[in-house]
Short mmCIF file of C-alpha atoms and ligand atoms in Angstrom, two decimals:
data_model
loop_
_atom_site.label_atom_id
_atom_site.label_comp_id
_atom_site.label_asym_id
_atom_site.label_seq_id
_atom_site.Cartn_x
_atom_site.Cartn_y
_atom_site.Cartn_z
CA VAL A 7 0.00 0.00 0.00
CA GLU A 8 1.28 3.47 -0.96
CA LYS A 9 2.07 5.36 2.27
CA ILE A 10 1.43 8.70 0.64
CA PHE A 11 -1.75 9.02 -1.39
CA SER A 12 -4.02 11.65 -2.91
CA GLY A 13 -7.60 12.04 -1.87
CA THR A 14 -10.56 14.25 -1.07
CA VAL A 15 -12.15 14.41 2.36
CA LYS A 16 -15.70 13.09 1.99
CA ASP A 17 -17.10 13.17 5.49
CA LEU A 18 -16.34 13.46 9.19
CA SER A 19 -16.13 10.48 11.53
CA SER A 20 -18.18 10.30 14.71
CA GLN A 21 -15.03 11.48 16.52
CA GLY A 22 -14.71 14.49 14.22
CA LEU A 23 -11.86 13.26 12.03
CA GLY A 24 -11.82 13.77 8.25
CA VAL A 25 -12.65 10.60 6.30
CA VAL A 26 -10.51 9.89 3.21
CA VAL A 27 -10.59 6.80 1.03
CA HIS A 28 -7.26 5.37 -0.18
CA PRO A 29 -7.09 4.20 -3.83
CA SER A 30 -7.04 0.65 -2.39
CA GLY A 31 -10.52 1.24 -0.95
CA MET A 32 -9.33 1.42 2.66
CA THR A 33 -10.72 4.25 4.83
CA TYR A 34 -8.36 6.58 6.68
CA PHE A 35 -9.14 9.11 9.42
CA VAL A 36 -7.28 12.41 9.40
CA THR A 37 -7.14 14.98 12.21
CA GLY A 38 -7.67 18.56 11.06
CA ALA A 39 -9.16 17.54 7.70
CA TRP A 40 -12.61 18.79 6.73
CA PRO A 41 -15.08 17.66 4.04
CA GLY A 42 -14.15 19.36 0.77
CA ASP A 43 -10.41 19.51 1.57
CA ALA A 44 -8.17 17.65 -0.85
CA GLY A 45 -4.49 16.88 -1.19
CA GLU A 46 -1.93 14.28 -0.19
CA PHE A 47 -2.11 12.22 2.97
CA GLU A 48 0.44 10.06 4.75
CA ILE A 49 -0.57 6.86 6.53
CA THR A 50 0.47 6.91 10.20
CA ALA A 51 -1.25 3.83 11.61
CA GLN A 52 -3.02 0.80 10.28
CA GLU A 53 -5.80 -1.22 11.88
CA LYS A 54 -7.46 -4.22 10.29
CA ARG A 55 -10.27 -2.45 8.45
CA PHE A 56 -9.27 1.21 8.59
CA GLY A 57 -6.28 3.39 9.38
CA PHE A 58 -5.10 6.83 10.39
CA ALA A 59 -3.30 9.33 8.21
CA LYS A 60 -2.05 12.89 8.46
CA TRP A 61 -1.78 15.77 6.04
CA HIS A 62 1.21 15.51 3.72
CA LYS A 63 0.28 18.41 1.47
CA GLN A 64 -3.01 20.28 1.35
CA VAL A 65 -3.94 21.32 -2.18
CA ASP A 66 -7.63 22.29 -2.11
CA HIS A 67 -9.42 23.90 0.78
CA SER A 68 -13.01 23.23 1.74
CA GLU A 69 -15.40 26.13 1.12
CA ASP A 70 -16.23 25.89 4.82
CA ARG A 71 -12.77 27.17 5.73
CA THR A 72 -11.94 30.68 6.85
CA ASN A 73 -8.90 32.37 8.46
CA VAL A 74 -7.19 30.63 11.35
CA PRO A 75 -6.92 33.14 14.20
CA CYS A 76 -4.18 31.20 16.04
CA PRO A 77 -0.48 30.90 15.15
CA HIS A 78 -0.01 27.65 17.06
CA LEU A 79 -2.51 25.40 15.32
CA GLY A 80 -1.04 22.27 13.80
CA PHE A 81 -0.81 18.51 14.19
CA GLU A 82 2.94 17.97 14.22
CA PRO A 83 5.14 17.87 17.35
CA GLY A 84 5.61 21.38 18.73
CA LEU A 85 2.27 22.62 17.42
CA CYS A 86 -0.99 22.70 19.37
CA GLY A 87 -3.80 20.47 18.14
CA GLY A 88 -6.18 21.56 20.88
CA CYS A 89 -8.66 23.19 18.49
CA PRO A 90 -8.63 20.86 15.48
CA TRP A 91 -11.60 22.59 13.81
CA MET A 92 -10.20 26.08 14.11
CA GLY A 93 -10.38 27.72 10.70
CA ILE A 94 -13.76 26.16 9.88
CA LYS A 95 -16.69 28.62 9.75
CA TYR A 96 -18.55 28.39 13.03
CA ASP A 97 -21.99 27.69 11.54
CA LYS A 98 -20.50 24.76 9.59
CA GLN A 99 -18.96 23.36 12.79
CA LEU A 100 -22.36 23.56 14.48
CA ALA A 101 -24.10 21.86 11.56
CA TYR A 102 -21.64 18.95 11.73
CA LYS A 103 -22.05 18.55 15.45
CA GLN A 104 -25.82 18.44 15.05
CA LYS A 105 -25.58 15.92 12.24
CA ASN A 106 -23.18 13.66 14.15
CA LEU A 107 -25.53 13.63 17.11
CA SER A 108 -28.51 12.68 14.95
CA THR A 109 -26.45 9.88 13.43
CA LEU A 110 -25.50 8.62 16.89
CA PHE A 111 -29.11 8.57 18.06
CA ASN A 112 -30.36 6.95 14.85
CA LYS A 113 -27.70 4.25 14.96
CA ASN A 114 -28.82 3.38 18.45
CA GLN A 115 -32.49 3.37 17.43
CA ILE A 116 -33.33 6.19 19.77
CA GLN A 117 -36.25 8.00 18.16
CA MET A 118 -35.94 11.51 19.35
CA ASP A 119 -36.30 15.07 18.10
CA LEU A 120 -33.03 16.59 19.18
CA SER A 121 -33.26 20.30 19.97
CA ASP A 122 -31.02 22.63 17.98
CA LEU A 123 -27.50 22.84 19.29
CA GLN A 124 -27.14 25.91 21.50
CA PRO A 125 -24.09 27.78 20.15
CA SER A 126 -21.38 29.29 22.31
CA THR A 127 -21.98 33.04 22.69
CA ARG A 128 -18.37 33.68 21.73
CA GLU A 129 -16.32 31.94 19.08
CA LEU A 130 -13.07 33.11 20.70
CA GLY A 131 -12.26 34.20 24.25
CA PHE A 132 -14.78 31.78 25.79
CA ARG A 133 -12.58 29.63 28.04
CA ASN A 134 -12.30 30.60 31.69
CA ARG A 135 -9.62 28.06 32.55
CA ALA A 136 -6.73 26.08 31.09
CA GLN A 137 -4.03 23.72 32.18
CA LEU A 138 -0.61 24.82 30.96
CA LYS A 139 2.46 22.64 31.01
CA THR A 140 5.96 24.00 31.55
CA ASP A 141 9.49 22.63 31.43
CA GLY A 142 10.92 25.84 32.87
CA GLN A 143 11.91 27.06 29.38
CA SER A 144 8.50 27.49 27.78
CA VAL A 145 4.81 27.05 28.53
CA GLY A 146 2.23 25.42 26.34
CA TYR A 147 -0.17 22.58 25.85
CA ILE A 148 0.40 18.89 25.24
CA SER A 149 -1.22 17.59 22.14
CA PRO A 150 -2.70 14.15 22.79
CA LYS A 151 -1.32 12.86 19.50
CA THR A 152 2.31 13.89 19.75
CA LYS A 153 2.66 13.93 23.57
CA THR A 154 5.16 16.76 23.27
CA LEU A 155 5.04 20.26 24.69
CA ALA A 156 3.69 22.73 22.15
CA PRO A 157 4.95 26.12 23.36
CA ILE A 158 2.43 28.94 23.09
CA GLU A 159 2.72 32.70 23.25
CA ASP A 160 -0.98 33.36 23.37
CA CYS A 161 -4.23 31.40 23.28
CA VAL A 162 -7.18 33.05 21.59
CA VAL A 163 -9.85 30.78 23.05
CA LEU A 164 -9.06 31.99 26.60
CA ASN A 165 -11.07 34.85 28.07
CA ASP A 166 -9.27 38.10 28.95
CA PRO A 167 -8.48 37.43 32.63
CA THR A 168 -7.12 33.94 31.84
CA ARG A 169 -5.13 35.28 28.91
CA ASP A 170 -3.59 37.92 31.20
CA LEU A 171 -2.54 35.17 33.60
CA LEU A 172 -0.92 33.33 30.71
CA ARG A 173 1.06 36.50 29.88
CA PHE A 174 2.14 36.75 33.49
CA VAL A 175 3.30 33.11 33.50
CA ARG A 176 5.24 33.60 30.26
CA ALA A 177 6.93 36.73 31.58
CA GLN A 178 8.64 34.60 34.25
CA LEU A 179 10.40 32.30 31.79
CA PRO A 180 12.96 30.85 31.93
CA LYS A 181 12.39 29.76 35.50
CA LYS A 182 14.64 27.28 37.32
CA GLU A 183 11.98 26.33 39.87
CA TRP A 184 9.76 25.04 37.08
CA LEU A 185 12.29 22.56 35.68
CA PRO A 186 10.72 19.10 35.68
CA GLN A 187 11.82 16.74 38.43
CA GLY A 188 12.41 12.98 38.36
CA LYS A 189 10.51 11.05 35.74
CA PHE A 190 8.32 14.00 34.76
CA SER A 191 8.85 15.86 31.49
CA TRP A 192 6.96 18.94 32.64
CA ASN A 193 5.01 20.56 35.47
CA PHE A 194 1.46 21.80 35.15
CA ILE A 195 -0.03 25.17 35.98
CA ASP A 196 -3.80 25.43 36.37
CA LEU A 197 -5.08 28.84 35.28
CA ASP A 198 -8.58 29.99 35.96
CA ASP A 199 -10.20 33.41 35.76
CA GLU A 200 -10.92 33.43 39.49
CA LEU A 201 -7.19 33.26 40.35
CA THR A 202 -4.93 36.21 40.96
CA ILE A 203 -1.26 36.31 40.03
CA GLU A 204 -0.28 35.48 43.63
CA ASP A 205 -2.31 32.23 43.54
CA ILE A 206 -0.40 30.74 40.63
CA GLU A 207 1.56 27.64 41.57
CA ILE A 208 2.88 24.63 39.72
CA ASN A 209 1.24 21.22 40.15
CA LYS A 210 -1.74 22.45 42.12
CA LYS A 211 -4.87 20.91 40.73
CA ARG A 212 -7.97 23.07 40.82
CA PRO A 213 -11.37 21.39 41.22
CA PHE A 214 -13.51 20.91 38.11
CA LYS A 215 -15.19 24.00 36.72
CA GLN A 216 -17.37 24.35 33.61
CA ALA A 217 -14.93 26.03 31.24
CA ASN A 218 -17.32 28.21 29.22
CA SER A 219 -19.04 30.60 31.64
CA GLU A 220 -21.68 31.77 29.19
CA THR A 221 -22.85 28.33 28.06
CA ASN A 222 -22.74 27.29 31.70
CA ALA A 223 -25.15 30.11 32.55
CA TYR A 224 -27.38 28.84 29.74
CA MET A 225 -27.24 25.28 31.14
CA LYS A 226 -28.20 26.53 34.60
CA ARG A 227 -31.21 28.41 33.19
CA TRP A 228 -32.19 25.29 31.25
CA LEU A 229 -32.06 23.16 34.43
CA GLU A 230 -34.17 25.74 36.23
CA GLU A 231 -36.78 25.39 33.50
CA GLN A 232 -36.82 21.56 33.76
CA ILE A 233 -37.51 21.60 37.50
CA LYS A 234 -40.17 24.32 37.34
CA ASP A 235 -43.08 21.92 37.77
CA ILE A 236 -41.57 19.61 40.39
CA GLU A 237 -42.79 19.98 43.98
CA PRO A 238 -40.22 21.69 46.25
CA THR A 239 -40.64 18.90 48.83
CA THR A 240 -39.44 16.27 46.31
CA PRO A 241 -36.33 14.45 47.64
CA VAL A 242 -33.45 15.16 45.24
CA LEU A 243 -30.18 13.36 44.67
CA GLU A 244 -27.33 14.95 42.76
CA LEU A 245 -24.39 12.84 41.57
CA PHE A 246 -21.00 14.26 40.52
CA CYS A 247 -21.89 17.64 42.02
CA GLY A 248 -18.34 19.07 41.91
CA SER A 249 -18.19 22.48 43.59
CA GLY A 250 -21.97 22.80 43.44
CA ASN A 251 -22.40 24.62 40.14
CA PHE A 252 -25.82 23.04 39.53
CA THR A 253 -26.49 22.45 43.25
CA GLU A 254 -26.99 26.23 43.45
CA VAL A 255 -29.90 25.94 41.01
CA LEU A 256 -31.41 22.93 42.79
CA GLY A 257 -30.90 24.62 46.17
CA LYS A 258 -33.08 27.57 45.19
CA LYS A 259 -36.02 25.28 44.74
CA PHE A 260 -35.82 22.05 46.74
CA PHE A 261 -35.93 21.52 50.52
CA LYS A 262 -34.00 18.26 50.59
CA ILE A 263 -30.97 17.61 48.38
CA THR A 264 -28.20 15.06 48.80
CA ALA A 265 -25.14 15.94 46.72
CA SER A 266 -22.36 13.43 46.09
CA GLU A 267 -18.86 13.63 44.61
CA PHE A 268 -15.37 12.35 45.44
CA ALA A 269 -13.13 15.41 45.13
CA GLY A 270 -12.50 16.87 48.59
CA ASN A 271 -11.54 20.34 47.35
CA ALA A 272 -14.73 20.54 45.26
CA LEU A 273 -16.88 19.48 48.23
CA GLU A 274 -15.17 22.17 50.35
CA ASN A 275 -16.27 24.77 47.79
CA LEU A 276 -19.79 23.39 47.86
CA LYS A 277 -19.93 23.52 51.66
CA ASN A 278 -18.72 27.13 51.57
CA LYS A 279 -21.77 28.00 49.49
CA ASN A 280 -23.89 27.30 52.59
CA ILE A 281 -26.95 26.05 50.77
CA PRO A 282 -29.26 25.13 53.66
CA SER A 283 -31.12 22.27 51.97
CA VAL A 284 -27.96 20.41 50.89
CA THR A 285 -26.42 17.40 52.60
CA VAL A 286 -23.01 16.49 51.20
CA PHE A 287 -22.14 12.81 50.80
CA PRO A 288 -18.53 12.17 49.76
CA ALA A 289 -18.31 8.98 47.68
CA ASP A 290 -16.40 7.37 44.85
CA LEU A 291 -19.36 6.81 42.56
CA PHE A 292 -17.44 4.41 40.34
CA ASP A 293 -17.17 2.10 43.31
CA HIS A 294 -20.19 -0.09 43.87
CA GLN A 295 -19.74 -0.39 47.63
CA SER A 296 -19.47 3.38 48.02
CA TRP A 297 -22.59 4.19 46.09
CA LYS A 298 -24.54 1.47 47.86
CA LYS A 299 -23.91 3.35 51.12
CA LEU A 300 -25.24 6.50 49.49
CA ILE A 301 -28.35 4.70 48.26
CA ARG A 302 -29.14 3.47 51.75
CA LYS A 303 -29.60 7.10 52.80
CA THR A 304 -31.43 8.27 49.69
CA ARG A 305 -33.95 5.56 48.88
CA ASP A 306 -36.77 8.10 48.82
CA THR A 307 -35.22 10.04 45.89
CA LYS A 308 -37.78 11.16 43.33
CA PHE A 309 -35.61 13.37 41.19
CA LEU A 310 -32.06 12.47 40.15
CA PHE A 311 -29.65 14.94 38.61
CA LEU A 312 -26.24 13.81 37.37
CA ASP A 313 -23.29 15.39 35.56
CA PRO A 314 -20.60 12.69 35.36
CA PRO A 315 -17.13 13.09 33.85
CA ARG A 316 -16.40 11.97 30.27
CA GLU A 317 -16.44 8.31 31.28
CA GLY A 318 -20.15 8.67 32.01
CA PHE A 319 -21.80 6.58 34.75
CA LYS A 320 -21.91 3.00 33.65
CA ASP A 321 -23.80 1.88 36.75
CA LEU A 322 -26.67 4.27 35.97
CA SER A 323 -29.33 1.65 35.32
CA LEU A 324 -28.26 -0.45 38.33
CA PHE A 325 -28.34 2.66 40.44
CA VAL A 326 -31.77 3.70 39.18
CA GLY A 327 -33.00 0.17 39.85
CA GLU A 328 -32.33 0.79 43.54
CA LEU A 329 -34.48 3.90 43.71
CA PRO A 330 -38.12 2.73 43.73
CA GLU A 331 -39.63 6.24 44.04
CA LEU A 332 -37.64 7.79 41.21
CA GLU A 333 -39.76 9.63 38.61
CA LYS A 334 -37.45 11.95 36.72
CA ILE A 335 -33.80 12.17 35.74
CA VAL A 336 -31.84 15.07 34.28
CA TYR A 337 -28.50 13.93 32.86
CA VAL A 338 -25.81 16.42 31.77
CA ALA A 339 -23.30 14.61 29.57
CA CYS A 340 -19.86 15.67 28.31
CA ASP A 341 -19.73 12.69 25.98
CA PRO A 342 -22.87 11.87 23.97
CA HIS A 343 -21.50 8.39 23.13
CA ARG A 344 -21.21 7.52 26.81
CA PHE A 345 -24.59 9.07 27.44
CA VAL A 346 -26.22 6.74 24.91
CA ILE A 347 -24.50 3.69 26.44
CA ASP A 348 -25.60 4.73 29.94
CA VAL A 349 -29.27 5.43 29.17
CA LYS A 350 -30.01 2.66 26.66
CA PRO A 351 -30.79 0.05 29.33
CA LEU A 352 -33.21 2.51 30.96
CA LEU A 353 -35.04 3.04 27.68
CA SER A 354 -35.88 -0.64 27.54
CA SER A 355 -37.01 -0.79 31.16
CA GLY A 356 -39.82 1.70 31.47
CA TRP A 357 -38.02 5.01 31.08
CA SER A 358 -38.42 7.43 28.21
CA LEU A 359 -36.28 10.21 26.87
CA LYS A 360 -38.31 13.43 26.79
CA LYS A 361 -35.82 16.07 25.71
CA VAL A 362 -32.26 16.35 24.54
CA GLN A 363 -30.66 19.77 24.40
CA PRO A 364 -27.14 19.81 22.93
CA VAL A 365 -24.84 22.69 23.87
CA ASP A 366 -21.62 23.85 22.25
CA GLN A 367 -19.23 24.56 25.08
CA PHE A 368 -16.08 24.21 22.98
CA PRO A 369 -16.04 25.78 19.53
CA HIS A 370 -13.28 24.50 17.19
CA THR A 371 -13.38 21.01 18.71
CA PRO A 372 -15.70 18.06 17.99
CA HIS A 373 -16.86 18.14 21.62
CA VAL A 374 -20.61 18.40 22.33
CA GLU A 375 -22.28 18.64 25.71
CA LEU A 376 -25.85 17.50 26.12
CA MET A 377 -28.59 17.80 28.67
CA ALA A 378 -31.40 15.30 28.73
CA VAL A 379 -34.63 14.68 30.59
CA LEU A 380 -35.86 11.15 31.25
CA THR A 381 -39.12 10.23 32.91
CA LYS A 382 -40.52 6.97 34.19
CA GLU A 383 -43.54 5.74 32.29
CA LEU A 384 -46.41 4.88 34.59
C1 SAM B 28 -18.34 17.09 34.66
S1 SAM B 28 -17.85 17.41 36.31
C2 SAM B 28 -19.33 18.14 36.94
C3 SAM B 28 -19.19 18.95 38.17
C4 SAM B 28 -20.33 19.92 38.47
N1 SAM B 28 -21.63 19.36 38.17
C5 SAM B 28 -20.13 21.22 37.72
O1 SAM B 28 -20.98 21.57 36.89
O2 SAM B 28 -19.14 21.91 37.98
C6 SAM B 28 -17.77 15.81 36.96
C7 SAM B 28 -17.46 15.70 38.44
O3 SAM B 28 -17.40 14.31 38.76
C8 SAM B 28 -16.42 14.11 39.75
N2 SAM B 28 -16.02 12.70 39.70
C9 SAM B 28 -15.25 12.09 38.76
N3 SAM B 28 -15.12 10.78 39.03
C10 SAM B 28 -15.83 10.56 40.16
C11 SAM B 28 -16.08 9.41 40.94
N4 SAM B 28 -15.56 8.22 40.60
N5 SAM B 28 -16.86 9.53 42.03
C12 SAM B 28 -17.38 10.71 42.38
N6 SAM B 28 -17.19 11.84 41.69
C13 SAM B 28 -16.41 11.77 40.59
C14 SAM B 28 -15.32 15.09 39.39
O4 SAM B 28 -14.54 15.39 40.53
C15 SAM B 28 -16.13 16.30 38.89
O5 SAM B 28 -16.36 17.22 39.91
#
């Protein structure tokens, strides 16, 4: 098989990679390639029935392309691949995300009118946090593909306060104290628009925070709308509550909420919010024994709200099976594929999917967030 071949990108994969067919008939997936692009590709990995390739030389550009506002974008070592769709017109990105979601639901035989994807208010300057890596000489991001430090001077998806912090960090380079120690190739620096310059430290992990403040505000309003008709006395259980971002919304309405999560620093933040109706229950929710203890205290739950990490919550249907009073679930998902895997067993055991609202938290990436309402059929 020719390692370098010519082709035209025909489609996008479910993971957001460009799909190109080799003259041999074999399909290859290419990061940073968009339908309508054409040129030469180089095979980088081969599986049995498909492979991966990278750009060798781009000749034709898709009509969906526009200027790239970032000097660091690229897919080779030393460049940042964090925003693989940067340079694609935003409305075209949204259309592809919507289409990919419909395909996912159709493939899984979930009949459902998906709501229109809620766009990010800003196309640039939307991120309120970032994790930088430093080797003491430069700062940057690690691209998952190359696993090398891609030094950056600026990052246009960060909001102004976070971008200022990045400037401050860069101004300190080179810095001896940031040289990697032992087996590590770099240190990390968590930036976040609530930090001041004095707070910046290497290797200090901040608790989870929704990274796009404006879409987060939209998601909170949406949740408020979904709970409008539920009685305030309804016992509520929230899983993966983090620092209480959504607990604040629930707390304004309900008298009895149990909120669970395993990160101690996040739970500290939640406790500091002093929401009177909230009881905090620290638990590793991926551990059966831990969540069984939680269930013993929350058997009367009628409304379940969950916002798990990307891995989803694979015990969801088991968990729901232990809550005899449960009537309604709102699930916020960072990975629609995981979401489908988690809820499918519920859909064949008396639950139905009422609404799915996708949200674009991260322009220029294939990522889609979704919020869904499930109810128990009587
Ligand atoms: C997507 S975040 C949502 C947090 C919160 N709802 C918010 O909006 O900020 C997922 C949360 O799940 C927590 N988490 C991850 N794995 C967990 C586990 N095994 N058990 C309990 N919590 C976990 C993380 O610490 C994180 O706070």
